[in-house]
GROMACS .gro file of C-alpha atoms in nm:
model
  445
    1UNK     CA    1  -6.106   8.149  -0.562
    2UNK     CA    2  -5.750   8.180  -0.391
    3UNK     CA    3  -5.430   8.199  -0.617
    4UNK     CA    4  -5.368   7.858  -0.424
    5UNK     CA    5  -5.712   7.678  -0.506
    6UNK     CA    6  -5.639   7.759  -0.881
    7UNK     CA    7  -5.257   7.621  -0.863
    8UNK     CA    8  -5.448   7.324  -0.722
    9UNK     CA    9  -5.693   7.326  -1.050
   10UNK     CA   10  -5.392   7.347  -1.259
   11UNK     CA   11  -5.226   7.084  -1.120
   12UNK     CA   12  -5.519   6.840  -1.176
   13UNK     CA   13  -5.562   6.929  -1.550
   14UNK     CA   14  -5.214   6.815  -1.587
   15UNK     CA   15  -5.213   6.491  -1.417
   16UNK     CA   16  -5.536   6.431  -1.591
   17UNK     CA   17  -5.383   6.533  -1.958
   18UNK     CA   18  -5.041   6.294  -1.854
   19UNK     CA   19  -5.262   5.997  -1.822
   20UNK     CA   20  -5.470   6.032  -2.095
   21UNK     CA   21  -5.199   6.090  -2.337
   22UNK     CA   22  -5.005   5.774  -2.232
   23UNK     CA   23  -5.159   5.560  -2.498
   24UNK     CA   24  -5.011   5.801  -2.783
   25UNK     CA   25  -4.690   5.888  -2.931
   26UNK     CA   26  -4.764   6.253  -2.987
   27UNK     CA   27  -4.943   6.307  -2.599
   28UNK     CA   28  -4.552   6.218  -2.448
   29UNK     CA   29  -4.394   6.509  -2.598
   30UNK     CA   30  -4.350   6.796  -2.406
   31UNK     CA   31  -4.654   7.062  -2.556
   32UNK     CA   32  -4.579   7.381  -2.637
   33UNK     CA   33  -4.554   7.664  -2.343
   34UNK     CA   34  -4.886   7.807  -2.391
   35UNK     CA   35  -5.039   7.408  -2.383
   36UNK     CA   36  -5.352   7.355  -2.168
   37UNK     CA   37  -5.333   7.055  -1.929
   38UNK     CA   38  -5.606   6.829  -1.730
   39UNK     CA   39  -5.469   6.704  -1.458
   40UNK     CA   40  -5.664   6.417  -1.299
   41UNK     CA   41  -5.582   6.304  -0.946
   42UNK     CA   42  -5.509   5.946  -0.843
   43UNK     CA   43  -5.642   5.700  -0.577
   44UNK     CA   44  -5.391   5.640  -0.314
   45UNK     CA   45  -5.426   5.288  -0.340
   46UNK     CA   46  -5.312   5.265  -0.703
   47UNK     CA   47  -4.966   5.298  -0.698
   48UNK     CA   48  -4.967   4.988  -0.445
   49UNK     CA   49  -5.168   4.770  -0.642
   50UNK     CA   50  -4.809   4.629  -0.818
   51UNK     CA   51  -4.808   4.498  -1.098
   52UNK     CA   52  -4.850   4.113  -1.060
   53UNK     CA   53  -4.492   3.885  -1.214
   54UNK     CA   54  -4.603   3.739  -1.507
   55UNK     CA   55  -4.651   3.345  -1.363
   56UNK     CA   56  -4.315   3.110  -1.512
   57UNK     CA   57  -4.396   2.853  -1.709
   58UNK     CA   58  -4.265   2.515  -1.630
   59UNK     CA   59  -4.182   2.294  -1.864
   60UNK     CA   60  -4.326   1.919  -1.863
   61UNK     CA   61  -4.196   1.660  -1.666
   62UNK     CA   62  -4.102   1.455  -1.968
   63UNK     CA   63  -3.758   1.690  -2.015
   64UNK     CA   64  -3.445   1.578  -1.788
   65UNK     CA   65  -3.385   1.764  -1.501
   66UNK     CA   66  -3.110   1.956  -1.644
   67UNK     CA   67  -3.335   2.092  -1.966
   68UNK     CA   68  -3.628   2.239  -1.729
   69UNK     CA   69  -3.356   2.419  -1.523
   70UNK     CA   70  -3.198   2.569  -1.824
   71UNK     CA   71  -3.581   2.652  -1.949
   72UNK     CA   72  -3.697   2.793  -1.638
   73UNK     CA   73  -3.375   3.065  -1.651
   74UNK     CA   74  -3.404   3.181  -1.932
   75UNK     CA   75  -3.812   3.228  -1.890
   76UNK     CA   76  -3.673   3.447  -1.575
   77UNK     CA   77  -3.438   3.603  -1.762
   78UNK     CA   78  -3.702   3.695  -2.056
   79UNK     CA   79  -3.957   3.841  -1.765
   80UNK     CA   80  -3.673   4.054  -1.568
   81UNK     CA   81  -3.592   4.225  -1.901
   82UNK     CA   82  -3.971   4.318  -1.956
   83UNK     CA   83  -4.026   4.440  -1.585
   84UNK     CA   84  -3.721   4.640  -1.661
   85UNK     CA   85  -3.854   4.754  -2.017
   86UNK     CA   86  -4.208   4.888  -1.801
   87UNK     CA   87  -4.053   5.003  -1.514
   88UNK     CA   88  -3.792   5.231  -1.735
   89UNK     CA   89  -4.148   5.373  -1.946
   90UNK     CA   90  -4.310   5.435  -1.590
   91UNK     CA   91  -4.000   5.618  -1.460
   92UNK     CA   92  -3.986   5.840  -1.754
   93UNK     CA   93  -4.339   5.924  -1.724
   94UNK     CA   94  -4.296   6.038  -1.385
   95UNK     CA   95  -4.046   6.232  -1.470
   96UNK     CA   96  -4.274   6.399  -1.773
   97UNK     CA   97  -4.523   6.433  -1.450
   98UNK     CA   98  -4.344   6.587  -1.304
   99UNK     CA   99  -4.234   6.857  -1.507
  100UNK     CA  100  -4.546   6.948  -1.631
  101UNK     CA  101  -4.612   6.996  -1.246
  102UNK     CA  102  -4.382   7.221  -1.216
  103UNK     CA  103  -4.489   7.405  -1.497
  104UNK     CA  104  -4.874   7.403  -1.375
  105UNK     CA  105  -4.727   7.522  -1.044
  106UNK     CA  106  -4.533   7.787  -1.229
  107UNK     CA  107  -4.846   7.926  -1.382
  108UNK     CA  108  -4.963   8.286  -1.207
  109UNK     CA  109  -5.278   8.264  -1.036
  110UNK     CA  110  -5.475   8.467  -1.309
  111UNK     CA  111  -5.411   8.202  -1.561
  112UNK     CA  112  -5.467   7.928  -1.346
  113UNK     CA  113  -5.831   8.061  -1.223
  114UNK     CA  114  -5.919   8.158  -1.655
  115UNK     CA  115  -5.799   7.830  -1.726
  116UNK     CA  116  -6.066   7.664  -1.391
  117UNK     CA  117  -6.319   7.903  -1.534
  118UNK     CA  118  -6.297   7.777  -1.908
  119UNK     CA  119  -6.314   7.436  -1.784
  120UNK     CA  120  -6.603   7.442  -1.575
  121UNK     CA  121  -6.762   7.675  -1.812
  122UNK     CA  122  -6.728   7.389  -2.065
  123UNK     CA  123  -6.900   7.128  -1.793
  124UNK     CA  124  -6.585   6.963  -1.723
  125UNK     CA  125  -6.507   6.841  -1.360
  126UNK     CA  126  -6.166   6.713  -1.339
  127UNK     CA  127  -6.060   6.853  -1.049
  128UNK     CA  128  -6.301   6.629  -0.797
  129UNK     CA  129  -6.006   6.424  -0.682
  130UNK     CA  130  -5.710   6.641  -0.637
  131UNK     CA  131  -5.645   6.694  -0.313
  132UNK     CA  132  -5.591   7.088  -0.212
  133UNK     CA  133  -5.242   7.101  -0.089
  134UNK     CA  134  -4.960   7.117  -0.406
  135UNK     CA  135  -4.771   6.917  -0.118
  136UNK     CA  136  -4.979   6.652  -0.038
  137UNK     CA  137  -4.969   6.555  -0.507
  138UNK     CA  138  -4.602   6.617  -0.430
  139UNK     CA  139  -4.604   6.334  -0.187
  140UNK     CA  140  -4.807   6.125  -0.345
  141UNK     CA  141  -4.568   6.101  -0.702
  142UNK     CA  142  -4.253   6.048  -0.485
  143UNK     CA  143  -4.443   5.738  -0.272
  144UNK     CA  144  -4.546   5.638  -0.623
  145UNK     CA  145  -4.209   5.631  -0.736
  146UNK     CA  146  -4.015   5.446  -0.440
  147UNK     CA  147  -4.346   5.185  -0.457
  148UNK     CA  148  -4.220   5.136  -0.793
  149UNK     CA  149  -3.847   5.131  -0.701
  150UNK     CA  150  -3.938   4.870  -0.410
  151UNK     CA  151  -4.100   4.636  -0.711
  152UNK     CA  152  -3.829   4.594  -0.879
  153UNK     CA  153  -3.607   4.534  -0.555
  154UNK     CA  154  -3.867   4.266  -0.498
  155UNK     CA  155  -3.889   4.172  -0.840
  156UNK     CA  156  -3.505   4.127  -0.862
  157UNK     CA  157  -3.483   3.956  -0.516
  158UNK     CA  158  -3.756   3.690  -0.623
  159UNK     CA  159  -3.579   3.615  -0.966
  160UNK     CA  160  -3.261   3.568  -0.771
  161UNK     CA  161  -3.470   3.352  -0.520
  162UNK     CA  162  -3.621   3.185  -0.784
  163UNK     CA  163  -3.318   3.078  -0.978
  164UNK     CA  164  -3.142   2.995  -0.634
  165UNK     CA  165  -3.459   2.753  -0.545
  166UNK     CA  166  -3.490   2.617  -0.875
  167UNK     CA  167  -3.118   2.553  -1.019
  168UNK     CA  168  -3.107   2.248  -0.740
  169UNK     CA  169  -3.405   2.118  -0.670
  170UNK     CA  170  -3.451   1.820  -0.394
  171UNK     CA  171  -3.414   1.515  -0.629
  172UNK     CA  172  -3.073   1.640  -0.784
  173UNK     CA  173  -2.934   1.801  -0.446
  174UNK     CA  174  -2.988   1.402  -0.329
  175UNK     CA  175  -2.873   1.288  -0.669
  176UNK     CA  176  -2.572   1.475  -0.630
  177UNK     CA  177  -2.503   1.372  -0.296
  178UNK     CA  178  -2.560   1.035  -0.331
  179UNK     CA  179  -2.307   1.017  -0.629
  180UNK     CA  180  -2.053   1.198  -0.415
  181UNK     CA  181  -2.091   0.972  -0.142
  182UNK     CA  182  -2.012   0.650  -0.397
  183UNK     CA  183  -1.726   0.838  -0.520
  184UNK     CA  184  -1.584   0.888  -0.164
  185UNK     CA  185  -1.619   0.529  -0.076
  186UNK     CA  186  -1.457   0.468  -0.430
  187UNK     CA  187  -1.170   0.630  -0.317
  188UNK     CA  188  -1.191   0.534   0.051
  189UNK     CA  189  -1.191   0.158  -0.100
  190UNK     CA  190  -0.924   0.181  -0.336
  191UNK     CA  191  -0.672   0.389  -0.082
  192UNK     CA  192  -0.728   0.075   0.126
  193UNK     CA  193  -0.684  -0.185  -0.153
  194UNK     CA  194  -0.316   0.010  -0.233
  195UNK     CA  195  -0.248   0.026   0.078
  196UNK     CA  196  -0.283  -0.350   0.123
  197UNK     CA  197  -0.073  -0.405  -0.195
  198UNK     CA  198   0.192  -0.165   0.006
  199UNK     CA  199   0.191  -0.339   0.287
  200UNK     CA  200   0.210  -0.724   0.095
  201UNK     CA  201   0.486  -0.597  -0.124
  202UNK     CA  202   0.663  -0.434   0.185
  203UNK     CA  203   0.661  -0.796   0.311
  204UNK     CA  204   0.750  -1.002   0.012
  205UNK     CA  205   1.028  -0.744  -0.024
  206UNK     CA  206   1.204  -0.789   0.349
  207UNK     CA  207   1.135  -1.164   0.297
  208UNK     CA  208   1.322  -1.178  -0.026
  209UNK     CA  209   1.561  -0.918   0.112
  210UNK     CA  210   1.650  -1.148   0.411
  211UNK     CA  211   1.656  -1.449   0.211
  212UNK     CA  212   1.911  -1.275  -0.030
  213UNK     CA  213   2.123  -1.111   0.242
  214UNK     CA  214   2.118  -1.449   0.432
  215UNK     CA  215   2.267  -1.629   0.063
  216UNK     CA  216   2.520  -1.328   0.041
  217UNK     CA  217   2.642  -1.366   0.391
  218UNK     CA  218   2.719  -1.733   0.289
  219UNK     CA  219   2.897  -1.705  -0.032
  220UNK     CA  220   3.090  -1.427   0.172
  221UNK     CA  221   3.180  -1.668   0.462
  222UNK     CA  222   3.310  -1.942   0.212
  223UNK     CA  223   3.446  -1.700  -0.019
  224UNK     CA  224   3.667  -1.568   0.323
  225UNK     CA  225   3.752  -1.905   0.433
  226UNK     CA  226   3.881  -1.985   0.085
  227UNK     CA  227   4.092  -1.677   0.067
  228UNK     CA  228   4.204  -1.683   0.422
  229UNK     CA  229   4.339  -2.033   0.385
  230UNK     CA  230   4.679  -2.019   0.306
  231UNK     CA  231   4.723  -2.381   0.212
  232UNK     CA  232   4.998  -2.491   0.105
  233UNK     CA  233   4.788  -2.739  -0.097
  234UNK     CA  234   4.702  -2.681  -0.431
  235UNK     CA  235   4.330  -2.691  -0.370
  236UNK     CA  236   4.170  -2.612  -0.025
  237UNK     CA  237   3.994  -2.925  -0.015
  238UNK     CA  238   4.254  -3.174  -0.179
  239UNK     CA  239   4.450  -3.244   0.216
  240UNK     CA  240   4.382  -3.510   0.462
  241UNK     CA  241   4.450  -3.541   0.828
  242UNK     CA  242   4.699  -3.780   0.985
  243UNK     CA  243   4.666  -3.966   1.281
  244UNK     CA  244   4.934  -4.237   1.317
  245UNK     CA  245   4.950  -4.361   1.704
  246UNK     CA  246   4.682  -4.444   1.924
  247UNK     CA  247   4.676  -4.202   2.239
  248UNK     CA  248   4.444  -3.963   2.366
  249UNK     CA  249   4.601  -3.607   2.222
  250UNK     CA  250   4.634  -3.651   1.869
  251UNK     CA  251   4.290  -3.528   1.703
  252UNK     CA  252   4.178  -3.301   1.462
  253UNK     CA  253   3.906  -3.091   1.547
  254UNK     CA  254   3.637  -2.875   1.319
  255UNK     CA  255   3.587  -2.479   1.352
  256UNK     CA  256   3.220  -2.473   1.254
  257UNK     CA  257   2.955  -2.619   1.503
  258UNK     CA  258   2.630  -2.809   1.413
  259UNK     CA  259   2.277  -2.616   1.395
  260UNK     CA  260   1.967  -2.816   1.519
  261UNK     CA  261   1.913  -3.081   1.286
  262UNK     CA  262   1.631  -3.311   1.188
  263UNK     CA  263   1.831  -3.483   0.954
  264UNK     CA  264   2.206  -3.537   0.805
  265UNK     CA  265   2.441  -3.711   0.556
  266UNK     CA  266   2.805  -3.764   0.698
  267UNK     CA  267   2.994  -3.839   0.422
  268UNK     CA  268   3.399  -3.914   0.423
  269UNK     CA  269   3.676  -4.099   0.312
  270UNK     CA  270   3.878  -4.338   0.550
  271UNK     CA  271   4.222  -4.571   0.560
  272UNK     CA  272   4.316  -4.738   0.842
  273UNK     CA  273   4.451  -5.149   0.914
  274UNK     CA  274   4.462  -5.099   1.262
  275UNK     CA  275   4.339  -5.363   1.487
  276UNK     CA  276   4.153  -5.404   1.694
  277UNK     CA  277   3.887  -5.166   1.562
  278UNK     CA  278   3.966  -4.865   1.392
  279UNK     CA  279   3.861  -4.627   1.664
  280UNK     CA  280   3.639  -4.352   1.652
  281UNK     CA  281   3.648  -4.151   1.333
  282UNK     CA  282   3.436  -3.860   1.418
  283UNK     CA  283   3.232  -3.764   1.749
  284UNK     CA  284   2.986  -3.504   1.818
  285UNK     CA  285   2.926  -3.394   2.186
  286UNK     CA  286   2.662  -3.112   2.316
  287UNK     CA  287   2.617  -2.999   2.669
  288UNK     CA  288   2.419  -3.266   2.867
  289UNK     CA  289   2.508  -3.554   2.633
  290UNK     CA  290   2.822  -3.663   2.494
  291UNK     CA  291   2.757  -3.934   2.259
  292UNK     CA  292   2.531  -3.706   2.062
  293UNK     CA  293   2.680  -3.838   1.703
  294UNK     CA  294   2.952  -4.092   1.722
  295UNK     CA  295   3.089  -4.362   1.467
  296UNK     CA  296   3.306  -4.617   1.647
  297UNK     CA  297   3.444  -4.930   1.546
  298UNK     CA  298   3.579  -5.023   1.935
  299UNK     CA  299   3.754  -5.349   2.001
  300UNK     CA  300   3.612  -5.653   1.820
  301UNK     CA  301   3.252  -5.477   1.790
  302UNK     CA  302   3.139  -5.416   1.460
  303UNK     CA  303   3.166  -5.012   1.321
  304UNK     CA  304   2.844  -4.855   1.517
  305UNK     CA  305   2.647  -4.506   1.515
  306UNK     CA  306   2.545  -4.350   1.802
  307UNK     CA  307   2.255  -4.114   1.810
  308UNK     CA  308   2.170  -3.947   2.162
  309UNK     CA  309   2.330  -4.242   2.314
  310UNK     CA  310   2.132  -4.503   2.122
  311UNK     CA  311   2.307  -4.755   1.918
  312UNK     CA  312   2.263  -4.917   1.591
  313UNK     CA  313   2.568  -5.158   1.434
  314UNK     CA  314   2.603  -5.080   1.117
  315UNK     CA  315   2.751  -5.333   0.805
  316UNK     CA  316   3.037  -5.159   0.722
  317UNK     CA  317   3.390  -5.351   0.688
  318UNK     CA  318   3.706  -5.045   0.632
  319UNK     CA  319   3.968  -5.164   0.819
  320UNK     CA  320   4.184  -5.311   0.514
  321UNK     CA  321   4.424  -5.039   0.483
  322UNK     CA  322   4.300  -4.910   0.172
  323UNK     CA  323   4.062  -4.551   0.090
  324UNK     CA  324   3.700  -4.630   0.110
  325UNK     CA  325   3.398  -4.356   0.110
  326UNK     CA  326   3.154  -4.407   0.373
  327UNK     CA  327   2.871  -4.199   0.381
  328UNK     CA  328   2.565  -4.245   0.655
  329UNK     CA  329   2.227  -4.109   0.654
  330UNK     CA  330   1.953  -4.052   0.901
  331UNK     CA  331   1.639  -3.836   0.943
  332UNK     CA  332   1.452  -3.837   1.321
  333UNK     CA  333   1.154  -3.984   1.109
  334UNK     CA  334   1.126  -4.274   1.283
  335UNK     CA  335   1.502  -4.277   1.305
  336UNK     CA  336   1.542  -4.417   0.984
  337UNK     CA  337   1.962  -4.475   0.876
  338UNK     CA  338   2.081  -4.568   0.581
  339UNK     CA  339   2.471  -4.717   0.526
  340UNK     CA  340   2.651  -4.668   0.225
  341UNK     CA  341   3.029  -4.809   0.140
  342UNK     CA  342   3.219  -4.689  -0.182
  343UNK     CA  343   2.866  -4.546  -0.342
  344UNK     CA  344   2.644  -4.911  -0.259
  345UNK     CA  345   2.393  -4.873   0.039
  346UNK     CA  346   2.484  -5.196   0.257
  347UNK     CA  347   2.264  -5.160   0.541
  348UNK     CA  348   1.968  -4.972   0.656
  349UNK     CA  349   1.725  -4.974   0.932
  350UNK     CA  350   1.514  -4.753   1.210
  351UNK     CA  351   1.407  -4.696   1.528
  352UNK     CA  352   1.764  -4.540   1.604
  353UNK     CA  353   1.680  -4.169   1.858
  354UNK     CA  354   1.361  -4.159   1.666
  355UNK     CA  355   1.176  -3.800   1.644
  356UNK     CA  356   1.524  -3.666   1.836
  357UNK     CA  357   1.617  -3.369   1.671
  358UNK     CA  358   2.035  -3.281   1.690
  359UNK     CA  359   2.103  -3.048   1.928
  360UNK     CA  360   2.342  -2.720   1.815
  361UNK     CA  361   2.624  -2.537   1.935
  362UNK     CA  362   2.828  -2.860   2.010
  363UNK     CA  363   3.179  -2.989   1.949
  364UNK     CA  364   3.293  -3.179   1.624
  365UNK     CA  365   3.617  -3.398   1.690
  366UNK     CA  366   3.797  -3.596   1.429
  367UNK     CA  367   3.990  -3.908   1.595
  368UNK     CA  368   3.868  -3.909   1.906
  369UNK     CA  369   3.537  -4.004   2.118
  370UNK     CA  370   3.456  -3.726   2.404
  371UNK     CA  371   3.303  -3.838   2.717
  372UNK     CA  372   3.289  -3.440   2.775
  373UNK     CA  373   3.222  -3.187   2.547
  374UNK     CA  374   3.590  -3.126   2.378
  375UNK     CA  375   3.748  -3.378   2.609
  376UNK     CA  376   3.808  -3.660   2.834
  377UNK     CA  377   3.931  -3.887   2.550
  378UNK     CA  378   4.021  -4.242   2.580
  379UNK     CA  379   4.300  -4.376   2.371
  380UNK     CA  380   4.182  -4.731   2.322
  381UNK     CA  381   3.901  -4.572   2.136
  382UNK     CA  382   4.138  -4.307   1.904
  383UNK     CA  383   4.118  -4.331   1.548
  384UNK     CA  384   4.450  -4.437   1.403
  385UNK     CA  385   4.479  -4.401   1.005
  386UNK     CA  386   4.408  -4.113   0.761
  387UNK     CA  387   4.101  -3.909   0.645
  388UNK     CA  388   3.950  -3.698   0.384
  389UNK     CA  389   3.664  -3.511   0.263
  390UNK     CA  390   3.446  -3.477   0.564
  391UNK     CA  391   3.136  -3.343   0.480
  392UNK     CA  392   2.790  -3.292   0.640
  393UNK     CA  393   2.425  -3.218   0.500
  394UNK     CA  394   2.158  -3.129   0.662
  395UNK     CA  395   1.939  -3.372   0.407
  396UNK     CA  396   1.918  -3.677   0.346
  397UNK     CA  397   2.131  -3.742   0.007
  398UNK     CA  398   1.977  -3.903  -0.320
  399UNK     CA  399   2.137  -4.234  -0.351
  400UNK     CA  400   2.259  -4.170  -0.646
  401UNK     CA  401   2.452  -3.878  -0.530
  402UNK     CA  402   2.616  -4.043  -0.311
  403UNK     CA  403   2.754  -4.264  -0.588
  404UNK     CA  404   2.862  -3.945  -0.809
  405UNK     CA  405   3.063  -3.876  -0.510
  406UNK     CA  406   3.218  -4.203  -0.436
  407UNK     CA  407   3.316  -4.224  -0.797
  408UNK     CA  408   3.475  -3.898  -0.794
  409UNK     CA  409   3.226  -3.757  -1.110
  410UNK     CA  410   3.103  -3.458  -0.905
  411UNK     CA  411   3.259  -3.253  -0.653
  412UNK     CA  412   2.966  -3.209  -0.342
  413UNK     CA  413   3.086  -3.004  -0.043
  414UNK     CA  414   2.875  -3.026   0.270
  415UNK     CA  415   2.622  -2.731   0.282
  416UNK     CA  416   2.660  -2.745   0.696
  417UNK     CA  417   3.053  -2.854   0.737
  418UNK     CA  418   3.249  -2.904   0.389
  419UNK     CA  419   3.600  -3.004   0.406
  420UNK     CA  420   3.835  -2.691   0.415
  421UNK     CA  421   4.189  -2.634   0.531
  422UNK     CA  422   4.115  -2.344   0.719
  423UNK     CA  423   3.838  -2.532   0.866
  424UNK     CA  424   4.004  -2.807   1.069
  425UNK     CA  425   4.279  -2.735   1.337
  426UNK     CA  426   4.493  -3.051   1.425
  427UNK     CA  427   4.675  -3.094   1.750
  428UNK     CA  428   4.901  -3.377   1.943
  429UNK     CA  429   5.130  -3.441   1.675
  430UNK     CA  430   4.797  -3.501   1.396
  431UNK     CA  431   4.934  -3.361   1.090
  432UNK     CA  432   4.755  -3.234   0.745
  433UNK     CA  433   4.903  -3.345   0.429
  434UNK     CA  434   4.805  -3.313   0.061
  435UNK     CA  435   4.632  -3.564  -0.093
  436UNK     CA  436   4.416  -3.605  -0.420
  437UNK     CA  437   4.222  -3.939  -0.247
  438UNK     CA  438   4.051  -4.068  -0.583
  439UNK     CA  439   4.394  -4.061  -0.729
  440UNK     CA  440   4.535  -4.252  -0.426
  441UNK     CA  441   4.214  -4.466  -0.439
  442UNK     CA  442   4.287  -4.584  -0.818
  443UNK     CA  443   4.660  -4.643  -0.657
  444UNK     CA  444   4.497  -4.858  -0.377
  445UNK     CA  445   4.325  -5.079  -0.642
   0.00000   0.00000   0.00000
């Protein structure tokens, strides 16, 4: 034989002698220099047989989701570490293969054919399998060893799949989104709820706001026309206006105008003895109609209130010479009126401009009727005496307020017109004086 065909020999004895001598302790040392080996060869399709992943075991259906996850890792885990465990025993087997190989190819030719000779002189036949080339068993160990690199790639890569697949299956991927879905409408429901309660607070606040602002600006107003008065009198309130002849230029007229109104109190306190009639105390004139609120007592006619032009007489009798409070009520409800003289209602009735609201923005005279608005007086119908405490309401007043009043126990200013100095402007000769009138009054008795 051919130094070659007993390299060949050689190298079969030692493959064979590696794989028998995997079972033992002692076989995967490395044998002493002078060792004989029997090296067996191996089918090609061996190395790519794999070795099959140990099946996982699933847990039963009676654990929670959460438990069979947690079970099914750690069986993973468990069967990673042993692939690892064989692979790392295969790996240092090749390498044991392959030194002995290179000590079998080491071997001079002599030795190698002695060593065939013993062997087949003993009957052995180990060498049936190996193929002749040293390059071709070369080839074969590495494609053995990157087969079993490329299992445990794959082996690796399915654990990894495997963990992937199984740490959310279907049923708690939907579980999961169907809980985040009820949380985001949760959220979606309650941003909408506070923003509601922003919106209704943002309202109640510029309602309460205005309403505040709109009380403010009132107190301011009175507050100013207090402080702006410079009366002479020792209260702004305690004067009263004089109007001593009958002619058409003495009057006393009021600052403040009238807003719409669907009902009013005119309250004030009178003296007058002339005759005949007293005149016109107060008249109220807007654009378009000029008897829009007018007390008269004209001639030998009884005292009368006009409302939009209609008339109703009322039973009032003031022309004595002496102080008497006269307050007069009406509401477009029907037109309902009521009369009172000195705090006792003497009259009432209805049907008077009924469901005829005031009209604003006119012009409130004191002593004089307008058959224009601010003029045109006629002096047969001119107030001639003195007056006090002219106050309107928009309300109809309790009757017993208006007796508090009368009686001088309370002290009521008009919430629309109350009776201020710097509130009434006089004119013609009409003159303001002080006056306390239910100290006069008690003088009058």
């Amino acid at each position: 034989r051919s130094p070659a065909g007993m390299l060949l020999v050689a190298a079969g004895l030692l493959l064979a002698v590696a794989a028998g001598g995997r079972g033992s302790p002692a076989a995967e040392q490395e044998s002493p220099p002078g060792s004989r080996f029997v090296c067996t060869s191996l089918p090609l399709d061996a190395a790519g047989a794999g070795c099959p992943l140990p099946p996982v075991p699933m847990q039963g259906g009676a654990l929670p989701p959460e438990e069979e996850l947690k079970a099914t890792v750690l069986q993973l885990r468990e069967t990673v570490l042993q692939q690892k465990e064989t692979i790392g025993s295969q790996r240092e087997a090749i390498r044991e293969l392959t030194g002995k190989l290179s000590r079998c190819e080491g071997a001079d030719g002599k030795s190698a054919a002695g060593a065939w000779k013993n062997e087949v002189g003993k009957g052995k036949d180990t060498m049936g399998d190996l193929p002749r080339d040293p390059a071709l068993v070369i080839e074969q160990l590495s494609r053995t060893m990157q087969t079993l690199k490329d299992r445990l790639e794959s082996l690796e890569h399915q654990l990894r799949a495997n963990v992937s697949y199984a740490a959310l299956p279907s049923d708690l991927r939907e579980m999961l989104q169907r809980r985040l879905g009820d949380l985001e409408r949760q959220l979606l429901s309650k941003v909408a709820e506070l923003e509601d309660e922003k919106s209704l607070l943002h309202n109640e606040t510029s309602a309460h706001r205005q309403k505040t602002e709109t009380a403010l600006n009132a107190l301011l107003e009175r507050v100013s026309e207090l402080e702006k008065g410079n009366s002479a009198f020792k209260s702004p309130d305690e004067f009263k206006v004089s109007l001593p002849l009958r002619t058409n230029y003495l009057y006393g007229k009021i600052k403040k105008t009238l807003p719409e109104l669907y009902a009013f109190t005119v309250c004030l306190w009178l003296r007058s003895s002339a005759s005949p009639g007293i005149g016109t105390p107060f008249s109220y004139a807007v654009p378009g109609q000029a008897n829009e609120i007018v007390l008269i007592e004209w001639g030998n006619n009884p005292i009368e209130l006009l409302i939009n032009d209609k008339v109703a007489q009322l039973p009032l009798f003031i022309s004595d010479g002496k102080w008497h409070h006269i307050c007069i009520t009406w509401t477009t409800r029907d037109g309902m009126w009521e009369a009172f003289q000195d705090g006792e209602k003497l009259g009432t009735g209805e049907n008077l401009a009924p469901w005829h609201p005031i009209k604003p923005g006119g012009v409130l005279i004191l002593g004089q009727e307008q058959d224009t608005v601010g003029g045109r007086f006629d002096a047969t119908q001119a107030f001639v005496g003195e007056m006090s405490q002219f106050n309107i309401w928009d309300r109809v007043l309790r009757a017993e307020d208006i007796m508090n009043i009368a009686n001088c126990s309370i002290n009521m200013p008009g919430n629309i017109i109350p009776w201020v100095d710097n509130n009434v402007d006089v004119f013609g000769g009409a003159t303001k004086w002080p006056v306390e009138t239910c100290e006069e009054r008690l003088l009058d008795l």
